Amino acid sequence: MSPTPADVAVVLDHVHKAYGGEQPVVALDDVSAAFTRGTMTAVMGPSGSGKSTLLHCAAGLDRPDSGTVRIGATDLSSMSESRLTELRRGRVGFVFQAFNLVGALNVEQNILLPSRLSGHRPDPAWVAEVIGRVGLGDRLRHRPAQLSGGQQQRVAIARALVTRPEVIFCDEPTGALDTRTAAEVLALLRSAVDRTGQTVVMVTHDPVAASYADRVLVLADGRIVRDMPQPGAERIAEHLALLGRRQPVASREG
Ligand SMILES: Nc1ncnc2c1ncn2[C@@H]1O[C@H](COP(=O)(O)OP(=O)(O)OP(=O)(O)O)[C@@H](O)[C@H]1O
Ligand SMILES: [Mg+2]
């Protein structure tokens, strides 16, 4: 059954995005996709296939050249920059590979920063639960530089969870982590979906990370070329290998 509008957290409808310059690059070529509430989707594909661009357009960080993006019932196309900023602070969370923590603030201050910026005082019980879930209760007064990569990534996830955003967008959240820490981070994202009904859209290169998702979208050359429900790590790896062979640039065979 196709999802009803109320079930849909994010919709991209015929989104086109090109970057200018001497040789214009089409980053997204007529992409349409709907992300169902309370699900986790992995977005995969070769380097340069448009994954980050898709995430940025879906999250209102970047504007498509044509087509529309909706978060819930809100159409982002016609929104002013200031309303977009408000939407991003209130309804959307981000986790980037490079953590994007504020070095001068401690763990607790980093986690509470989005709430401070949006002027909403978060429920202290919820803040305590989020901090407990990411397992950083004993590191709240530490600065990011005093933490390991995995701990920093967990701070970034707590920061994304604390405002209870409808949608959490992650760009290679486990790219810099070892296998065990990556598994912890993925379990946290999974719990945001399973326990709090949030929606996660995660870019990843790792078939094992993608196997945590309910669905895998594969991009190539700015288009969605596969849409697979729970394919499992092996099938994902096979599909990526096939894409790699079609694209000599991304292949390692030289
Ligand atoms: N700001 C920009 N200016 C010009 N070209 C850009 C810009 N951002 C992205 N591109 C181009 O758009 C295409 C898609 O880029 P995008 O960052 O979405 O790819 P990606 O799938 O996230 O790749 P990766 O896996 O390497 O992160 C690429 O060809 C890239 O060079
Ligand atoms: Mg990218």
Coordinates of C-alpha atoms and ligand atoms in Angstrom, one line a residue:
M1 CA 0.0 0.0 0.0
S2 CA 1.4 3.4 -0.8
P3 CA 1.7 5.8 2.2
T4 CA -1.0 8.4 2.8
P5 CA 0.2 12.0 3.1
A6 CA 0.0 11.9 6.9
D7 CA 2.4 9.0 6.9
V8 CA 5.0 10.8 4.9
A9 CA 7.7 12.6 6.7
V10 CA 9.6 14.0 3.7
V11 CA 8.8 14.2 0.0
L12 CA 10.9 15.2 -3.0
D13 CA 8.9 15.7 -6.1
H14 CA 10.8 16.0 -9.4
V15 CA 13.8 17.7 -7.8
H16 CA 16.4 19.0 -10.1
K17 CA 19.7 20.6 -8.9
A18 CA 22.7 21.6 -11.0
Y19 CA 25.8 23.4 -9.9
G20 CA 27.0 26.2 -12.2
G21 CA 30.4 27.2 -13.5
E22 CA 32.3 26.6 -16.7
Q23 CA 31.1 23.0 -16.8
P24 CA 27.7 22.7 -15.1
V25 CA 27.2 19.5 -13.1
V26 CA 23.7 18.0 -12.7
A27 CA 23.8 16.8 -9.1
L28 CA 20.1 15.7 -9.0
D29 CA 18.2 14.8 -12.1
D30 CA 14.5 14.7 -11.6
V31 CA 14.5 12.9 -8.3
S32 CA 11.2 11.9 -6.7
A33 CA 11.1 10.0 -3.4
A34 CA 8.9 9.8 -0.3
F35 CA 10.2 8.9 3.1
T36 CA 7.6 7.3 5.4
R37 CA 7.3 8.4 9.0
G38 CA 8.9 6.1 11.6
T39 CA 11.3 4.5 9.1
M40 CA 15.0 4.5 8.5
T41 CA 16.3 4.9 4.9
A42 CA 19.9 4.5 3.7
V43 CA 21.0 6.5 0.7
M44 CA 23.9 4.9 -1.2
G45 CA 25.7 5.3 -4.4
P46 CA 29.1 6.1 -5.9
S47 CA 31.0 9.3 -4.9
G48 CA 29.6 12.3 -6.7
S49 CA 26.2 10.6 -7.4
G50 CA 24.2 13.3 -5.5
K51 CA 23.7 11.8 -2.1
S52 CA 24.7 14.8 0.0
T53 CA 22.9 17.1 -2.4
L54 CA 19.7 15.1 -1.9
L55 CA 20.1 15.3 1.8
H56 CA 20.8 19.0 1.7
C57 CA 17.7 19.7 -0.5
A58 CA 15.5 17.4 1.6
A59 CA 16.6 19.2 4.8
G60 CA 16.1 22.8 3.5
L61 CA 19.9 23.5 3.6
D62 CA 20.0 23.9 -0.1
R63 CA 17.3 24.8 -2.7
P64 CA 16.5 22.8 -5.7
D65 CA 16.5 24.5 -9.1
S66 CA 13.0 23.0 -9.8
G67 CA 10.7 20.5 -8.2
T68 CA 9.3 20.6 -4.7
V69 CA 10.4 19.4 -1.2
R70 CA 7.9 18.9 1.7
I71 CA 8.6 18.1 5.3
G72 CA 5.3 16.8 6.6
A73 CA 2.7 19.1 5.1
T74 CA 5.2 22.1 4.8
D75 CA 6.3 23.0 1.3
L76 CA 9.9 24.3 1.6
S77 CA 10.0 25.8 -2.0
S78 CA 8.2 29.1 -1.1
M79 CA 9.7 29.6 2.3
S80 CA 12.0 32.6 3.1
E81 CA 15.5 32.0 4.4
S82 CA 14.4 32.9 8.0
R83 CA 11.5 30.6 8.0
L84 CA 13.7 27.8 6.6
T85 CA 16.2 28.4 9.5
E86 CA 13.3 28.2 11.9
L87 CA 12.1 24.9 10.4
R88 CA 15.6 23.4 10.5
R89 CA 16.0 24.3 14.2
G90 CA 12.7 23.0 15.2
R91 CA 11.8 20.0 13.0
V92 CA 15.0 18.7 11.5
G93 CA 18.1 17.2 13.1
F94 CA 21.5 16.7 11.4
V95 CA 24.4 14.4 12.0
F96 CA 27.4 15.0 9.8
Q97 CA 30.5 12.9 9.4
A98 CA 32.7 15.7 10.7
F99 CA 30.6 16.0 13.9
N100 CA 30.3 19.8 13.6
L101 CA 30.5 20.3 17.4
V102 CA 31.4 23.6 18.9
G103 CA 34.9 23.3 20.4
A104 CA 34.5 26.0 23.0
L105 CA 31.4 24.4 24.5
N106 CA 31.3 21.3 26.7
V107 CA 29.3 18.2 25.9
E108 CA 26.1 19.3 27.7
Q109 CA 26.3 22.8 26.1
N110 CA 26.7 21.3 22.7
I111 CA 23.7 19.0 23.2
L112 CA 21.5 21.9 24.3
L113 CA 22.7 24.4 21.7
P114 CA 19.8 23.8 19.1
S115 CA 17.2 24.2 21.9
R116 CA 18.9 27.4 23.0
L117 CA 19.0 28.7 19.5
S118 CA 15.3 28.0 18.9
G119 CA 14.3 29.4 22.3
H120 CA 12.6 26.2 23.4
R121 CA 13.5 24.9 26.8
P122 CA 13.7 21.1 26.5
D123 CA 12.0 18.8 29.0
P124 CA 14.8 17.9 31.5
A125 CA 13.6 14.3 31.8
W126 CA 13.9 13.9 28.0
V127 CA 17.4 15.5 28.0
A128 CA 18.4 13.1 30.7
E129 CA 17.1 10.2 28.7
V130 CA 18.9 11.2 25.6
I131 CA 22.2 11.7 27.5
G132 CA 21.6 8.2 29.0
R133 CA 21.0 6.6 25.7
V134 CA 24.2 8.0 24.2
G135 CA 26.1 6.9 27.3
L136 CA 27.8 10.3 28.0
G137 CA 26.4 11.0 31.4
D138 CA 29.9 11.1 32.9
R139 CA 31.4 13.3 30.2
L140 CA 29.0 16.3 30.3
R141 CA 31.7 18.8 31.3
H142 CA 34.3 17.6 28.8
R143 CA 35.0 19.5 25.6
P144 CA 34.9 17.8 22.2
A145 CA 38.7 17.7 21.9
Q146 CA 38.8 15.6 25.1
L147 CA 36.6 12.9 23.5
S148 CA 37.2 10.1 21.0
G149 CA 35.7 10.2 17.5
G150 CA 32.9 7.8 18.5
Q151 CA 32.1 9.8 21.6
Q152 CA 32.0 13.0 19.6
Q153 CA 29.6 11.4 17.1
R154 CA 27.4 10.3 20.0
V155 CA 27.3 14.0 21.2
A156 CA 26.3 15.0 17.6
I157 CA 23.5 12.4 17.7
A158 CA 22.3 13.5 21.2
R159 CA 22.3 17.1 19.9
A160 CA 20.1 15.9 16.9
L161 CA 17.7 14.0 19.2
V162 CA 17.1 16.5 21.9
T163 CA 14.8 18.8 20.1
R164 CA 12.7 15.7 19.1
P165 CA 12.9 16.5 15.4
E166 CA 10.5 14.8 13.0
V167 CA 13.4 13.9 10.7
I168 CA 17.0 13.2 11.3
F169 CA 19.3 13.5 8.3
C170 CA 22.8 11.9 8.6
D171 CA 25.6 12.2 6.2
E172 CA 28.0 9.3 6.7
P173 CA 27.5 9.2 10.5
T174 CA 29.7 6.2 10.9
G175 CA 32.3 7.0 8.2
A176 CA 35.0 7.9 10.8
L177 CA 34.2 5.2 13.3
D178 CA 35.5 1.6 14.1
T179 CA 33.1 -1.3 13.6
R180 CA 32.0 -1.5 17.3
T181 CA 31.4 2.3 17.7
A182 CA 29.6 2.4 14.4
A183 CA 27.3 -0.3 15.6
E184 CA 26.5 1.7 18.7
V185 CA 25.8 4.8 16.7
L186 CA 23.5 2.9 14.3
A187 CA 21.7 1.3 17.2
L188 CA 21.0 4.8 18.6
L189 CA 19.6 6.0 15.3
R190 CA 17.5 2.8 15.1
S191 CA 16.1 3.5 18.6
A192 CA 15.1 7.0 17.5
V193 CA 13.0 5.3 14.8
D194 CA 11.7 2.3 16.9
R195 CA 11.2 4.0 20.3
T196 CA 10.3 7.6 19.3
G197 CA 8.8 7.2 15.9
Q198 CA 11.3 9.6 14.3
T199 CA 12.3 9.3 10.7
V200 CA 16.0 8.8 9.7
V201 CA 17.5 9.4 6.3
M202 CA 21.2 8.3 6.3
V203 CA 23.8 8.5 3.6
T204 CA 26.3 5.8 3.9
H205 CA 28.9 3.9 1.9
D206 CA 28.9 0.9 4.2
P207 CA 26.5 -2.0 3.3
V208 CA 26.6 -3.1 7.0
A209 CA 25.4 0.3 8.1
A210 CA 22.7 0.3 5.4
S211 CA 21.5 -3.1 6.6
Y212 CA 20.1 -1.3 9.7
A213 CA 17.7 0.6 7.5
D214 CA 14.2 -0.4 6.4
R215 CA 14.9 0.6 2.9
V216 CA 17.9 1.4 0.7
L217 CA 17.9 3.9 -2.1
V218 CA 20.8 3.8 -4.6
L219 CA 21.8 6.9 -6.6
A220 CA 23.9 7.0 -9.7
D221 CA 24.5 10.1 -11.7
G222 CA 21.9 12.1 -9.8
R223 CA 19.1 9.6 -10.3
I224 CA 17.6 6.9 -8.1
V225 CA 18.5 3.6 -9.8
R226 CA 17.5 1.2 -7.0
D227 CA 14.8 1.2 -4.3
M228 CA 15.1 -1.9 -2.1
P229 CA 13.2 -2.8 1.0
Q230 CA 15.5 -4.4 3.6
P231 CA 17.9 -5.9 1.1
G232 CA 20.5 -7.1 3.6
A233 CA 24.2 -6.3 3.5
E234 CA 25.2 -8.9 0.9
R235 CA 22.7 -7.9 -1.7
I236 CA 23.6 -4.2 -1.1
A237 CA 27.2 -5.0 -1.7
E238 CA 26.4 -6.8 -4.9
H239 CA 24.4 -3.9 -6.2
L240 CA 27.1 -1.4 -5.4
A241 CA 29.7 -3.7 -7.1
L242 CA 27.6 -3.7 -10.3
L243 CA 27.4 0.1 -10.2
G244 CA 31.1 0.3 -9.7
R245 CA 31.7 -1.9 -12.8
R246 CA 29.4 0.4 -14.9
Q247 CA 31.4 3.4 -13.8
P248 CA 35.1 2.9 -14.5
V249 CA 36.0 6.1 -12.5
A250 CA 34.6 4.5 -9.3
S251 CA 36.2 1.1 -10.0
R252 CA 39.4 0.0 -8.4
E253 CA 40.3 -2.4 -11.2
G254 CA 42.2 0.5 -12.8
Ligands
LIG1 N1 28.9 23.4 -4.2 C1 29.1 22.7 -5.3 N2 29.6 23.3 -6.4 C2 29.8 22.6 -7.5 N3 29.6 21.3 -7.7 C3 29.1 20.7 -6.6 C4 28.8 21.3 -5.4 N4 28.4 20.4 -4.5 C5 28.3 19.2 -5.2 N5 28.7 19.4 -6.5 C6 28.8 18.3 -7.5 O1 27.5 17.7 -7.6 C7 27.7 16.3 -7.7 C8 27.0 15.6 -6.5 O2 27.7 15.9 -5.4 P1 27.4 15.3 -3.9 O3 28.2 16.0 -2.9 O4 25.9 15.3 -3.8 O5 27.8 13.8 -4.1 P2 27.9 12.6 -3.1 O6 27.1 11.5 -3.7 O7 27.5 13.0 -1.7 O8 29.4 12.1 -3.1 P3 30.4 11.6 -1.9 O9 30.1 10.2 -1.7 O10 31.8 11.8 -2.5 O11 30.2 12.4 -0.7 C9 29.2 16.0 -7.8 O12 29.6 15.9 -9.1 C10 29.8 17.3 -7.2 O13 31.1 17.5 -7.7
MG2 MG 28.5 13.3 0.1

